[in-house]
Each structure stands twice: as structure tokens, then as C-alpha cells.
GROMACS .gro file of N, CA, C and O in nm:
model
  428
    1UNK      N    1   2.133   1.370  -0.825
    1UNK     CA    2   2.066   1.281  -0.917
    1UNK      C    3   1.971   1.362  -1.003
    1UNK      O    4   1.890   1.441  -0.955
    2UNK      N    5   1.989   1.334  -1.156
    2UNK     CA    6   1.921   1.429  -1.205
    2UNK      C    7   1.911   1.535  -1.203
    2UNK      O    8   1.800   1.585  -1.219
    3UNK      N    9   2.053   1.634  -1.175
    3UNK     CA   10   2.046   1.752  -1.149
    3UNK      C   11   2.010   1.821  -1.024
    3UNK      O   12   2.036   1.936  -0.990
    4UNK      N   13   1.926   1.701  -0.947
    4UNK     CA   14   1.890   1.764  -0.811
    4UNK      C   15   2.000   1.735  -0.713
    4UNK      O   16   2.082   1.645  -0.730
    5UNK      N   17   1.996   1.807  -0.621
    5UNK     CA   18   2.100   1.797  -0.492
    5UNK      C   19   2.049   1.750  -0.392
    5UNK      O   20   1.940   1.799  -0.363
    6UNK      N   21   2.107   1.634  -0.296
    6UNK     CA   22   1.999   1.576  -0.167
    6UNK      C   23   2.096   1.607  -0.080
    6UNK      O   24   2.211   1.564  -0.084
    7UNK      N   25   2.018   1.732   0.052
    7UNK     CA   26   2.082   1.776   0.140
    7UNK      C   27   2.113   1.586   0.262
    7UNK      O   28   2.192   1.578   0.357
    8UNK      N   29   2.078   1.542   0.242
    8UNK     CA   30   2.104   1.396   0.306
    8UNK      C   31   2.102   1.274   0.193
    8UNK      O   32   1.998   1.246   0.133
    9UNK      N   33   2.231   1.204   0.170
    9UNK     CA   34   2.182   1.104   0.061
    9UNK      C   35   2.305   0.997   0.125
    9UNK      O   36   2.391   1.028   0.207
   10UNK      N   37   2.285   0.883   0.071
   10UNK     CA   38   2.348   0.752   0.096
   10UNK      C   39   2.421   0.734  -0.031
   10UNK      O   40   2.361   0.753  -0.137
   11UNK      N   41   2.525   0.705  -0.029
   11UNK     CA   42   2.572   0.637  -0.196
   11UNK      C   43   2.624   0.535  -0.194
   11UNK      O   44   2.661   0.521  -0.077
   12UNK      N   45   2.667   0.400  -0.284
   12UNK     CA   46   2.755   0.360  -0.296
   12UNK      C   47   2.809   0.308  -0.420
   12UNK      O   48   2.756   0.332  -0.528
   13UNK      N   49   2.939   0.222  -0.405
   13UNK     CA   50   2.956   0.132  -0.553
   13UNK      C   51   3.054   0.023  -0.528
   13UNK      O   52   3.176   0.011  -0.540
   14UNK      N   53   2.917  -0.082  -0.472
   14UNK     CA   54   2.942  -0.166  -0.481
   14UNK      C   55   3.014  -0.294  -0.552
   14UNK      O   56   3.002  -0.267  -0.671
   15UNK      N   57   3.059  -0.376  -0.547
   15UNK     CA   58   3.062  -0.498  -0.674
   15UNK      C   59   2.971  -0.506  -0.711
   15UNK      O   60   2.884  -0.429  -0.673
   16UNK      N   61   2.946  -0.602  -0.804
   16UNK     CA   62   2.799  -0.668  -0.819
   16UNK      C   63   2.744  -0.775  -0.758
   16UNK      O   64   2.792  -0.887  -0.737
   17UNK      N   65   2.640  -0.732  -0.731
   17UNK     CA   66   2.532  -0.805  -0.611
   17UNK      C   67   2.608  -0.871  -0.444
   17UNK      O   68   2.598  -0.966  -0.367
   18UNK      N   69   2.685  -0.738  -0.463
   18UNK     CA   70   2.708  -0.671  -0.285
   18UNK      C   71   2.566  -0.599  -0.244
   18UNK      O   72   2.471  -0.542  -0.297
   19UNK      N   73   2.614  -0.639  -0.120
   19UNK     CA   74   2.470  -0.537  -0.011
   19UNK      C   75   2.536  -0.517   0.107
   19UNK      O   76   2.640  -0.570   0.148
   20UNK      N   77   2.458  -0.425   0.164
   20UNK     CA   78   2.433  -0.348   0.289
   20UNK      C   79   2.330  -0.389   0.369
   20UNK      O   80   2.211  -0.369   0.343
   21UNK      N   81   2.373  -0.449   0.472
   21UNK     CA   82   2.233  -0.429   0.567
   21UNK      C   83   2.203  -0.325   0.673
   21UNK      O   84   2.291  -0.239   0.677
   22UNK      N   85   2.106  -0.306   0.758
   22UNK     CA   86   2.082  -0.252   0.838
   22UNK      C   87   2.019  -0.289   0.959
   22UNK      O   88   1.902  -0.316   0.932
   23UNK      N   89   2.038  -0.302   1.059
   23UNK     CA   90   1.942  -0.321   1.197
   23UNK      C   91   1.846  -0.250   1.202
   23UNK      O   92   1.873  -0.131   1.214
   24UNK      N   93   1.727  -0.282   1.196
   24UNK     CA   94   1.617  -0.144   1.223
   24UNK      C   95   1.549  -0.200   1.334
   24UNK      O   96   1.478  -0.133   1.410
   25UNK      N   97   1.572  -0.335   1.346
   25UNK     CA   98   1.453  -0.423   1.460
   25UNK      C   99   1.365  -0.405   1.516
   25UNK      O  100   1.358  -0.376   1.635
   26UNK      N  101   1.257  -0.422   1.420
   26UNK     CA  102   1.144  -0.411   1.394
   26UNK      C  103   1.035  -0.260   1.398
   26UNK      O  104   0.916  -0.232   1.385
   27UNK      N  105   1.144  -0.204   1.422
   27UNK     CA  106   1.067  -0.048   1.473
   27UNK      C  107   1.037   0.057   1.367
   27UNK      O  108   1.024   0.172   1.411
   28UNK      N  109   1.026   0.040   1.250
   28UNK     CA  110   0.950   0.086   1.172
   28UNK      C  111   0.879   0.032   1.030
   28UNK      O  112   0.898  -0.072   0.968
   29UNK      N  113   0.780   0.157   0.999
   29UNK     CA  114   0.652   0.111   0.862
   29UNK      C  115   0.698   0.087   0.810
   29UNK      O  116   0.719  -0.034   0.795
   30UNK      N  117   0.768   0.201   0.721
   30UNK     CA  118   0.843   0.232   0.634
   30UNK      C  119   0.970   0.305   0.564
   30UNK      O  120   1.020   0.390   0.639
   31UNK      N  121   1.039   0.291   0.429
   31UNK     CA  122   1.171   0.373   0.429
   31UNK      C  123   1.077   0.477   0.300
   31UNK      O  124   0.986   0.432   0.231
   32UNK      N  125   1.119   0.595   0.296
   32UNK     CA  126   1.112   0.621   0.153
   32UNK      C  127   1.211   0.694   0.123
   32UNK      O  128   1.284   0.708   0.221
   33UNK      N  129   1.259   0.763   0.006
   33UNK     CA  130   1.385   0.787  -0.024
   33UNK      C  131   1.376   0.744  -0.212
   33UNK      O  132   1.307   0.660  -0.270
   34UNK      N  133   1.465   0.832  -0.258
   34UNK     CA  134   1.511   0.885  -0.354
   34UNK      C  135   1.617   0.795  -0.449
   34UNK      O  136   1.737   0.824  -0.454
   35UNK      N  137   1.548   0.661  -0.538
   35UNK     CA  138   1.708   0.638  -0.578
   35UNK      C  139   1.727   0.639  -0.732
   35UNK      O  140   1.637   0.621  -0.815
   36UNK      N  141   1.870   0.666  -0.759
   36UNK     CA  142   1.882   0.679  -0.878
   36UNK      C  143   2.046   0.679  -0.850
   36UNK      O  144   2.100   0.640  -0.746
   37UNK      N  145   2.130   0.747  -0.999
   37UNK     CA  146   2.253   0.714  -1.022
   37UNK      C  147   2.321   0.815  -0.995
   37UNK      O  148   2.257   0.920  -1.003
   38UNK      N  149   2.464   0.826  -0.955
   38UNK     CA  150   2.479   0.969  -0.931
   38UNK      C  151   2.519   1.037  -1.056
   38UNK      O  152   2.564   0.966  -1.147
   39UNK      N  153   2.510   1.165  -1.072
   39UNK     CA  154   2.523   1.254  -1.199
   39UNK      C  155   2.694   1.246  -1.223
   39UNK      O  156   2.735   1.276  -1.335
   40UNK      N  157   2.774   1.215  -1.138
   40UNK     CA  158   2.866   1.229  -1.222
   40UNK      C  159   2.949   1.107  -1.208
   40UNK      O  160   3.070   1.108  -1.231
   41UNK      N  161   2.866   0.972  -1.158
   41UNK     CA  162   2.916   0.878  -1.176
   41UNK      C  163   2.907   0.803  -1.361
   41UNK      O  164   2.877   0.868  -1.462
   42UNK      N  165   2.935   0.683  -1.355
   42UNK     CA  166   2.903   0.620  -1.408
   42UNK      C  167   2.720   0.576  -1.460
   42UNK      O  168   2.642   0.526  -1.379
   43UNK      N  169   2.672   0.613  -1.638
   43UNK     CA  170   2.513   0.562  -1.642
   43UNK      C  171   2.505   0.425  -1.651
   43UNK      O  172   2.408   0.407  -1.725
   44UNK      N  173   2.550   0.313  -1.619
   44UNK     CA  174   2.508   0.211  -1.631
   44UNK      C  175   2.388   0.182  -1.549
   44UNK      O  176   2.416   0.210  -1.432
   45UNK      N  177   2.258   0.134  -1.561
   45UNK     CA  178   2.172   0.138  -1.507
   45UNK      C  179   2.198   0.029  -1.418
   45UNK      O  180   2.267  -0.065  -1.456
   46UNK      N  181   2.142   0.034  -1.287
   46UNK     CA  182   2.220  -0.061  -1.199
   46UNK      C  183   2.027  -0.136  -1.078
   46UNK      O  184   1.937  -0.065  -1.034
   47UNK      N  185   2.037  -0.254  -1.069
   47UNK     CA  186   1.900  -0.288  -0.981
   47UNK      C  187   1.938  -0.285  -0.864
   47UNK      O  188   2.041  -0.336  -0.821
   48UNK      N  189   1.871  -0.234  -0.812
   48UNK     CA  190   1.865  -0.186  -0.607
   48UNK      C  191   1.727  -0.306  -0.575
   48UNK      O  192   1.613  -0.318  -0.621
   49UNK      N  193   1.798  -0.371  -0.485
   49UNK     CA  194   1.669  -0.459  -0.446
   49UNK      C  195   1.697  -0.452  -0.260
   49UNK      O  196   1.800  -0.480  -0.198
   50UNK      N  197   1.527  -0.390  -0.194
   50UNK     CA  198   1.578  -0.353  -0.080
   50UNK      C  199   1.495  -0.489  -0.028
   50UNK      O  200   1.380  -0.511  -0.067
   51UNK      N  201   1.566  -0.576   0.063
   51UNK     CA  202   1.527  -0.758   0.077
   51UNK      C  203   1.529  -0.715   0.266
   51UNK      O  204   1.588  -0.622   0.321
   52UNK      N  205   1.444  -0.822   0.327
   52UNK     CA  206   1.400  -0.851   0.491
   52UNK      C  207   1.588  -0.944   0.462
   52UNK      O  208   1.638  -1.017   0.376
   53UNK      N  209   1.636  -0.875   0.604
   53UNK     CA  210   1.766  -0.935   0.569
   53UNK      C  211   1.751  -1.104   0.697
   53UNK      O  212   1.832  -1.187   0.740
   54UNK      N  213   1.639  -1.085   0.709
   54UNK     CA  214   1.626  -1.219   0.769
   54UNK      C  215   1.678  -1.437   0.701
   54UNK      O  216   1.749  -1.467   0.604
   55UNK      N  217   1.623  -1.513   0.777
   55UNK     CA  218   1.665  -1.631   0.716
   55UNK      C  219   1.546  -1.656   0.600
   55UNK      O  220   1.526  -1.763   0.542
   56UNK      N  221   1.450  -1.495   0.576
   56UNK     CA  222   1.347  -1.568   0.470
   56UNK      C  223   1.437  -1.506   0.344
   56UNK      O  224   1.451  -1.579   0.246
   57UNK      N  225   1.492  -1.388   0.342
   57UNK     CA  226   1.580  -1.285   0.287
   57UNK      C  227   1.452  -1.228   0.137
   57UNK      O  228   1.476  -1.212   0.018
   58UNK      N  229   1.327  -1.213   0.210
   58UNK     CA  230   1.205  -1.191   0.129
   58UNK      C  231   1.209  -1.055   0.064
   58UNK      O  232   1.213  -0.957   0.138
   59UNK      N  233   1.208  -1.038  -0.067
   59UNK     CA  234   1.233  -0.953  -0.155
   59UNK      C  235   1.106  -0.810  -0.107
   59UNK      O  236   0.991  -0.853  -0.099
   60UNK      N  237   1.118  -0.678  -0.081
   60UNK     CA  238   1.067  -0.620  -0.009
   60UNK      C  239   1.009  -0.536  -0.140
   60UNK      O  240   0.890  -0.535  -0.171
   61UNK      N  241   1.085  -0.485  -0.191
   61UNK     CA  242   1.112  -0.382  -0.307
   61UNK      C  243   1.216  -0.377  -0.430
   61UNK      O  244   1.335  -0.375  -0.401
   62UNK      N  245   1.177  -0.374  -0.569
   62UNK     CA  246   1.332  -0.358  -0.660
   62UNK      C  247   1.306  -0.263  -0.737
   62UNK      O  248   1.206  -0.265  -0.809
   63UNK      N  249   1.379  -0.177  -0.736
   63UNK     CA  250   1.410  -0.049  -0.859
   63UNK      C  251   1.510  -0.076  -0.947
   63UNK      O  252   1.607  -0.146  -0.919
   64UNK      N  253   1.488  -0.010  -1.080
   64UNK     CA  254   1.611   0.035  -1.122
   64UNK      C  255   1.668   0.165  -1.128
   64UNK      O  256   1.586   0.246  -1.173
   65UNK      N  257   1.771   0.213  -1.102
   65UNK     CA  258   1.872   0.295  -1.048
   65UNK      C  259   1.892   0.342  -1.225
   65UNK      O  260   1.912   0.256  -1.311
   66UNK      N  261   1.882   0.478  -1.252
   66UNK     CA  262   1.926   0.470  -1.401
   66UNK      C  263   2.009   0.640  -1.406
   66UNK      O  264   2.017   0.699  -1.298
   67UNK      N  265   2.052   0.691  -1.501
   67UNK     CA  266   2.139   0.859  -1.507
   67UNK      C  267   1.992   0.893  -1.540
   67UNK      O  268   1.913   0.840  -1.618
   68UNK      N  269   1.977   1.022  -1.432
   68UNK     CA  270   1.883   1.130  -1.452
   68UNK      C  271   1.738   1.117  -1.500
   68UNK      O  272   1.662   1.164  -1.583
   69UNK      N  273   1.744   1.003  -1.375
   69UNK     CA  274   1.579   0.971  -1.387
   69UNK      C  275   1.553   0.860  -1.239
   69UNK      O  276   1.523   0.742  -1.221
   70UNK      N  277   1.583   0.969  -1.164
   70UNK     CA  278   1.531   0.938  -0.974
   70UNK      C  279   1.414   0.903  -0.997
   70UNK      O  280   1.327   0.958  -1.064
   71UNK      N  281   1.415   0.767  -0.913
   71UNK     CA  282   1.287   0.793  -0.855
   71UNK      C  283   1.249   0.756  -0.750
   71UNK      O  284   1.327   0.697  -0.675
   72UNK      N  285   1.088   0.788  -0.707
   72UNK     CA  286   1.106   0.817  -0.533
   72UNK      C  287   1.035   0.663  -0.541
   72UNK      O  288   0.974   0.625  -0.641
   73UNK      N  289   1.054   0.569  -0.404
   73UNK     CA  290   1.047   0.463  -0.324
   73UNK      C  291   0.942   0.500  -0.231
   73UNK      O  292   0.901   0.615  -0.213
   74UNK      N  293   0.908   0.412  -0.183
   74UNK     CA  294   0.857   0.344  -0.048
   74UNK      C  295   0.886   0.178   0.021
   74UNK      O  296   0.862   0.076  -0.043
   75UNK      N  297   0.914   0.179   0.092
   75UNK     CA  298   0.951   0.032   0.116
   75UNK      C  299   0.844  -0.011   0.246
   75UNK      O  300   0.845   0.072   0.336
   76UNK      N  301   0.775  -0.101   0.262
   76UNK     CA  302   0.720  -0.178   0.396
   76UNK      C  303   0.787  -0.260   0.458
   76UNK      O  304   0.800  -0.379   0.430
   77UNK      N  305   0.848  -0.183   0.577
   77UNK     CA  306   0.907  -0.252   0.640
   77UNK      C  307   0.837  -0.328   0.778
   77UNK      O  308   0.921  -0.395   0.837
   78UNK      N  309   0.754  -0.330   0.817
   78UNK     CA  310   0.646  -0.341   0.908
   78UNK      C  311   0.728  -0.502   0.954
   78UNK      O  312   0.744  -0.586   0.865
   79UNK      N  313   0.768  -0.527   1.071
   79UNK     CA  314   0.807  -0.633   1.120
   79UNK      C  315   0.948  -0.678   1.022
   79UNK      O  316   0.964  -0.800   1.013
   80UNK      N  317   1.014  -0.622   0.973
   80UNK     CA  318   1.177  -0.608   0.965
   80UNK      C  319   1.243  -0.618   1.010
   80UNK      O  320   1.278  -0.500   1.005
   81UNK      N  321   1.336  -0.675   1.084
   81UNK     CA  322   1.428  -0.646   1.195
   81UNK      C  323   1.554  -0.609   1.123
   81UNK      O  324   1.596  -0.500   1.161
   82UNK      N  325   1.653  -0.685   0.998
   82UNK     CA  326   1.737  -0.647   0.896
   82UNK      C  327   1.683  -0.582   0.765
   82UNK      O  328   1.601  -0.637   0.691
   83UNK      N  329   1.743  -0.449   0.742
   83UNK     CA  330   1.683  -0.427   0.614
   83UNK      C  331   1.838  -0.468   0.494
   83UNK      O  332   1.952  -0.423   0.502
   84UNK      N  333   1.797  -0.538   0.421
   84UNK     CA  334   1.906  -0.569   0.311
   84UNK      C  335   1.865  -0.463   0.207
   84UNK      O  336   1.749  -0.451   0.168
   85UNK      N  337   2.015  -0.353   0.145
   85UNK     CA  338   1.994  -0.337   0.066
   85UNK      C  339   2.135  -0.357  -0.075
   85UNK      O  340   2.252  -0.320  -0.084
   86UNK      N  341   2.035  -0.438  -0.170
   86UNK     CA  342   2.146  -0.504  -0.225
   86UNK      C  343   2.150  -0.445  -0.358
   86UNK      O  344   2.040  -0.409  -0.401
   87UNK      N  345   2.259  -0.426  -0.441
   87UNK     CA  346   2.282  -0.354  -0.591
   87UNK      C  347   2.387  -0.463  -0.686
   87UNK      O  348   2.505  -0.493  -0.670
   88UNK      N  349   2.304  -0.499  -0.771
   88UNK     CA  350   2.346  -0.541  -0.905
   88UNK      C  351   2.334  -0.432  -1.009
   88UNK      O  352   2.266  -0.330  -1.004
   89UNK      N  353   2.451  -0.493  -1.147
   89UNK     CA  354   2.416  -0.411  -1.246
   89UNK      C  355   2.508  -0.467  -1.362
   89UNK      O  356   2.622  -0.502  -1.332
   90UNK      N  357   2.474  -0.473  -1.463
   90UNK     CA  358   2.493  -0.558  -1.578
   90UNK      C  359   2.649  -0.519  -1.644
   90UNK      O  360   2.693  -0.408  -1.672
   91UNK      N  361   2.688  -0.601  -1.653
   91UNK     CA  362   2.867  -0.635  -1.749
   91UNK      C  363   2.948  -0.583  -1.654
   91UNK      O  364   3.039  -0.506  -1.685
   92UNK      N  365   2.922  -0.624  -1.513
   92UNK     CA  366   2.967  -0.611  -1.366
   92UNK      C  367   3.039  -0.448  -1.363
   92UNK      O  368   3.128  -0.416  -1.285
   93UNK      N  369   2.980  -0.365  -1.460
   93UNK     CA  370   3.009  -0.245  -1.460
   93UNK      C  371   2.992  -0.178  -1.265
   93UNK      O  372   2.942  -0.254  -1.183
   94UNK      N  373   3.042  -0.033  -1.221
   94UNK     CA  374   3.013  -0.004  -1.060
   94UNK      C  375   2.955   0.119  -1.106
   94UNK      O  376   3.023   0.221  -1.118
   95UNK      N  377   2.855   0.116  -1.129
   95UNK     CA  378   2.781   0.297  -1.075
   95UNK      C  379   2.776   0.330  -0.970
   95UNK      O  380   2.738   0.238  -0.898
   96UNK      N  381   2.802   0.458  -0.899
   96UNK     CA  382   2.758   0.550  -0.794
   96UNK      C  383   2.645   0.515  -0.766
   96UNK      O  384   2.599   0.621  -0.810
   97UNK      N  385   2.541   0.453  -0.727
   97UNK     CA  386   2.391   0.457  -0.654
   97UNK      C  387   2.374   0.552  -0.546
   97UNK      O  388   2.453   0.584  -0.458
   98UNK      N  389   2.228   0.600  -0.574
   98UNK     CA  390   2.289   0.677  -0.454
   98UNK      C  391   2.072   0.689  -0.388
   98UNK      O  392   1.962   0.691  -0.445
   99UNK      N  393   2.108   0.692  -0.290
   99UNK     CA  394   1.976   0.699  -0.190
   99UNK      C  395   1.931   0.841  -0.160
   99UNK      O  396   2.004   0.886  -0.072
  100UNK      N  397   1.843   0.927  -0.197
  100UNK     CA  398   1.825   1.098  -0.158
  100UNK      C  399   1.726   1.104  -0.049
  100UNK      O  400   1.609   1.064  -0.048
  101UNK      N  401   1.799   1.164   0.046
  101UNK     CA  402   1.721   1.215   0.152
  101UNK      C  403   1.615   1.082   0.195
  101UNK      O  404   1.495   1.087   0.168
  102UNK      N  405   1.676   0.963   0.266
  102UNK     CA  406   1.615   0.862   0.242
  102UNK      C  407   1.550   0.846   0.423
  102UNK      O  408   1.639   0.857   0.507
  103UNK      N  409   1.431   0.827   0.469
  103UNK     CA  410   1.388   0.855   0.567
  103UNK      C  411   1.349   0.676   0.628
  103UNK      O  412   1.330   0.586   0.546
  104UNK      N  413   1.344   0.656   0.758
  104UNK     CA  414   1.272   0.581   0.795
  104UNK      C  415   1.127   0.628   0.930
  104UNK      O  416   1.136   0.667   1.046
  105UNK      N  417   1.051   0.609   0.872
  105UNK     CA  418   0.886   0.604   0.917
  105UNK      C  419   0.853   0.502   1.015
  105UNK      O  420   0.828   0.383   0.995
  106UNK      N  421   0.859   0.603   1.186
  106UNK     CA  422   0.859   0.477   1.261
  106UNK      C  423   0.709   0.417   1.256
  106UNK      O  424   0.616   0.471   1.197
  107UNK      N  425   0.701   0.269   1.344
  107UNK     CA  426   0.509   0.283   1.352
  107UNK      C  427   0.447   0.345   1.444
  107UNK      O  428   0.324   0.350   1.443
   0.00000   0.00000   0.00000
């Protein structure tokens, strides 16, 4: 992303407004991590919204994902048990998204 290389990264390319969840149950602060588009995907700028994948499905964090312009996150996950992370992006175009070196921070 942006020319940089992430010795650990997540990607995907989704439909639009597909997600991923995760089990973390309840055991950590926080995520932080790196997102942006991948360099040799597709630039359509694409929204990453990382949501409590619970029955509140409470909006946690939203970026936009854009070509060659990462940027770094933090998410509070503090009492999380599902982390949703979900990607839209406009004229149902699929960019590469991609997560760099994306960590979770236990409490």
C-alpha cells in the first residue's frame, strides 16, 4: 500500500457491503493496523467500516480505503466479542483492501 510492503497484511475483495467477522470474545482493547488499497489492485476508493458484530451491530470505526494513501487505525474494542469488518465501495466496483500488519491489543 502506497509503495510500502506489510510483512503481515489481510486483504480482500469483497462484493459490496460483504463483511468478515471475527471471534475475539471479549479479550481485547484494541486492533490497530494499516488500511488502504492494494497498489496493484484496483483505485476505486472503497469504505471499511469495522462494526461490534453483535445484535447491537454498533458502528466501532469507518475509514476510507483509497490508492496510495494508507492510513493507520485504531479500533476500541473493549467488550467485543464479534469484530465485523465490513467493505463497501461505490458503482459496486471490487478493490483489493487490504489491512497492514494489523495487530490486536489484549487488555
Amino acid at each position: 500500500m502506497g509503495g510500502k510492503r506489510f510483512s503481515n497484511a489481510v486483504t480482500t475483495e469483497p462484493g459490496n457491503g460483504e463483511s468478515v467477522g471475527y471471534s475475539i470474545n471479549e479479550r481485547y482493547q484494541s486492533l490497530t493496523a494499516t488500511v488502504g488499497l492494494d497498489d496493484d489492485g484496483l483505485a476505486y476508493p472503497a469504505t471499511v467500516t469495522f462494526k461490534s458484530g453483535d445484535e447491537s451491530g454498533k458502528t466501532l470505526k469507518t475509514v476510507t480505503a483509497q490508492i496510495n494513501r494508507p492510513a493507520k487505525v485504531t479500533v476500541e474494542l473493549t467488550g467485543v466479542a464479534i469484530l465485523t469488518i465490513e467493505v463497501g465501495q461505490a458503482d459496486f466496483k471490487t478493490p483489493k483492501v487490504a489491512l497492514g500488519d494489523p495487530v490486536l491489543h489484549r487488555l
